[in-house]
Short mmCIF file of C-alpha atoms in Angstrom, two decimals:
data_model
loop_
_atom_site.label_atom_id
_atom_site.label_comp_id
_atom_site.label_asym_id
_atom_site.label_seq_id
_atom_site.Cartn_x
_atom_site.Cartn_y
_atom_site.Cartn_z
CA THR N 1 16.50 10.33 1.06
CA TYR N 2 17.02 10.15 -2.72
CA ASP N 3 15.62 6.61 -3.20
CA SER N 4 12.85 6.89 -0.62
CA VAL N 5 11.63 10.49 -1.09
CA ILE N 6 12.97 12.44 -4.02
CA LYS N 7 12.99 9.93 -6.84
CA PRO N 8 9.45 8.62 -6.05
CA ALA N 9 8.16 12.32 -5.71
CA ALA N 10 9.76 13.22 -9.06
CA ALA N 11 8.14 10.29 -10.87
CA ASN N 12 4.84 11.21 -9.36
CA ALA N 13 5.17 14.57 -10.68
CA GLY N 14 6.03 13.19 -14.28
CA PHE N 15 9.79 13.97 -14.07
CA ALA N 16 12.60 11.63 -14.89
CA CYS N 17 14.86 11.60 -12.05
CA VAL N 18 18.82 11.03 -12.52
CA ARG N 19 21.43 11.40 -9.75
CA ALA N 20 24.94 12.24 -10.88
CA ASP N 21 26.24 8.77 -9.92
CA GLU N 22 23.80 7.13 -12.14
CA ILE N 23 25.04 8.74 -15.30
CA GLY N 24 26.45 6.21 -17.64
CA GLY N 25 28.38 6.52 -21.03
CA SER N 26 31.96 7.09 -21.93
CA ALA N 27 32.18 10.84 -21.61
CA ARG N 28 33.81 12.51 -18.49
CA PRO N 29 31.22 12.22 -15.57
CA ASP N 30 31.69 15.90 -14.77
CA ARG N 31 30.68 17.05 -18.21
CA SER N 32 27.68 14.82 -18.22
CA ASN N 33 26.65 16.06 -14.85
CA PHE N 34 27.08 19.81 -15.84
CA ALA N 35 25.15 19.24 -19.03
CA LEU N 36 22.29 17.85 -17.02
CA LEU N 37 22.47 20.70 -14.50
CA LEU N 38 22.21 23.19 -17.37
CA ARG N 39 19.45 21.37 -19.36
CA SER N 40 17.18 20.05 -16.81
CA GLU N 41 13.77 21.46 -16.26
CA LEU N 42 14.06 21.12 -12.44
CA VAL N 43 16.93 20.15 -10.06
CA VAL N 44 16.62 18.95 -6.51
CA ALA N 45 19.87 19.54 -4.46
CA ASP N 46 20.23 17.89 -1.18
CA ILE N 47 23.19 19.78 0.54
CA THR N 48 22.86 17.98 3.87
CA THR N 49 26.61 16.64 3.77
CA ASN N 50 28.02 20.01 2.46
CA CYS N 51 29.81 18.01 -0.23
CA PRO N 52 32.03 20.44 -2.19
CA ARG N 53 31.20 18.79 -5.46
CA ALA N 54 27.38 19.24 -4.77
CA LEU N 55 27.74 22.74 -3.75
CA TYR N 56 29.78 23.50 -6.86
CA GLY N 57 27.16 21.87 -8.96
CA LEU N 58 24.48 24.02 -7.11
CA GLY N 59 26.48 27.05 -7.87
CA ILE N 60 26.45 26.19 -11.54
CA ARG N 61 22.69 25.53 -11.58
CA HIS N 62 21.91 28.86 -9.56
CA ALA N 63 23.96 30.78 -12.24
CA SER N 64 21.86 29.25 -14.99
CA CYS N 65 18.37 28.46 -13.56
CA PRO N 66 17.86 29.69 -10.04
CA SER N 67 13.96 29.67 -10.17
CA SER N 68 13.77 25.86 -11.09
CA THR N 69 16.19 24.69 -8.39
CA ILE N 70 14.95 23.16 -5.05
CA VAL N 71 17.47 23.03 -2.22
CA LEU N 72 17.00 20.57 0.64
CA ARG N 73 18.97 19.59 3.75
CA ALA N 74 18.41 17.53 6.84
CA LYS N 75 17.93 19.62 10.01
CA THR N 76 21.43 19.71 11.45
CA TRP N 77 23.44 21.90 13.81
CA GLN N 78 25.83 22.85 10.93
CA PRO N 79 25.35 26.26 9.59
CA VAL N 80 24.35 26.75 5.94
CA PRO N 81 27.44 27.64 3.88
CA LEU N 82 27.78 31.45 3.68
CA ASP N 83 27.50 31.63 -0.02
CA ILE N 84 24.08 30.17 -0.13
CA ASP N 85 22.58 31.17 3.32
CA HIS N 86 20.43 33.80 1.66
CA SER N 87 18.86 30.98 -0.59
CA ARG N 88 15.49 29.37 0.31
CA ILE N 89 16.41 25.89 1.75
CA PHE N 90 13.93 23.44 2.79
CA ASP N 91 14.76 21.57 5.98
CA TYR N 92 13.54 17.87 6.59
CA GLU N 93 14.03 15.71 9.62
CA HIS N 94 15.92 12.53 8.90
CA LEU N 95 14.80 9.59 11.14
CA GLY N 96 16.91 6.85 9.65
CA ASP N 97 14.78 4.64 7.32
CA HIS N 98 11.72 6.86 8.04
CA ILE N 99 12.34 10.25 6.77
#
């Protein structure tokens, strides 16, 4: 989803796109990630897997910049976590290589 949809869409809109696992440098990865979450003009969060670390980062972003955060998830039978079920979440259908 990131490589085939999110990153190209961000580039087409004129944004540099960086995912947490792409952050280099000698600083602790979580500090670099948090700095980007707080300073970025726009954040796209895919919560499909309900990864605790991603949801924690989303909480940090919502606390600082809720109006410039886009939350996505693949259509699934799993309910949205209670703490964010009131948020606008955009569902997409994941069809393997053809999203």
